[in-house]
Amino acid sequence: MPKVRSRRHRPVHIVCVVIASVTGLLSVVWFGGTIAAWAGQAGKPKATARILDISGANRSSGHLVVEFTTGNGRRVRAEEKRRGWPSDVRQGAAIEVVYDPDDPSDVQPFQDLKKALPPVALFTVAAGASGAGAYRTRARPSAAA
């Protein structure tokens, strides 16, 4: 006699699979971005910069002007595109930056890697829990009478 599969848990199973897939992908992408930021900042000195000017209506077309002092005491004024900078930057605020010691005007915002760990952990736990839910709600052969 052929095996008959129960469809009783199918919608829940599909939802669990989708949630596990999406949160697992978010976890991997977020972690990959964190590693890329870490690799891009490795070996670069860090400084506290003051935001002197913000121009442009949005993050993709605007510019920031920041000023900071390098480790050897040189004051640097740098203009950068707003892309990649935090969206909540304000004129006059202080922000941590990393810069190229050979060209201090090449500045970028410091990416605090510790801030990325909670979302990565949350997405990983959600993926694991949803994966376990998908496993528990999978279709099983019903007992033939």
Short mmCIF file of C-alpha atoms in Angstrom, two decimals, residues 49-50 52 65-70 72-79 99-100 103-107:
data_model
loop_
_atom_site.label_atom_id
_atom_site.label_comp_id
_atom_site.label_asym_id
_atom_site.label_seq_id
_atom_site.Cartn_x
_atom_site.Cartn_y
_atom_site.Cartn_z
CA ALA A 49 36.35 64.12 14.36
CA ARG A 50 34.05 67.11 14.62
CA LEU A 52 31.83 70.97 10.49
CA VAL A 65 33.17 68.10 6.12
CA VAL A 66 34.98 66.79 9.18
CA GLU A 67 38.03 67.97 11.08
CA PHE A 68 40.23 65.87 13.32
CA THR A 69 43.75 65.64 14.70
CA THR A 70 45.96 62.74 13.64
CA ASN A 72 51.14 62.92 15.26
CA GLY A 73 49.24 66.17 15.99
CA ARG A 74 48.39 67.24 12.42
CA ARG A 75 44.96 68.85 11.99
CA VAL A 76 43.12 67.49 8.98
CA ARG A 77 40.00 68.80 7.30
CA ALA A 78 38.38 66.26 5.00
CA GLU A 79 35.32 66.28 2.77
CA TYR A 99 41.88 57.37 8.31
CA ASP A 100 44.72 56.37 6.04
CA ASP A 103 46.56 60.28 3.16
CA PRO A 104 44.66 61.48 6.24
CA SER A 105 42.01 63.14 4.07
CA ASP A 106 40.87 59.61 3.16
CA VAL A 107 38.54 59.26 6.13
#
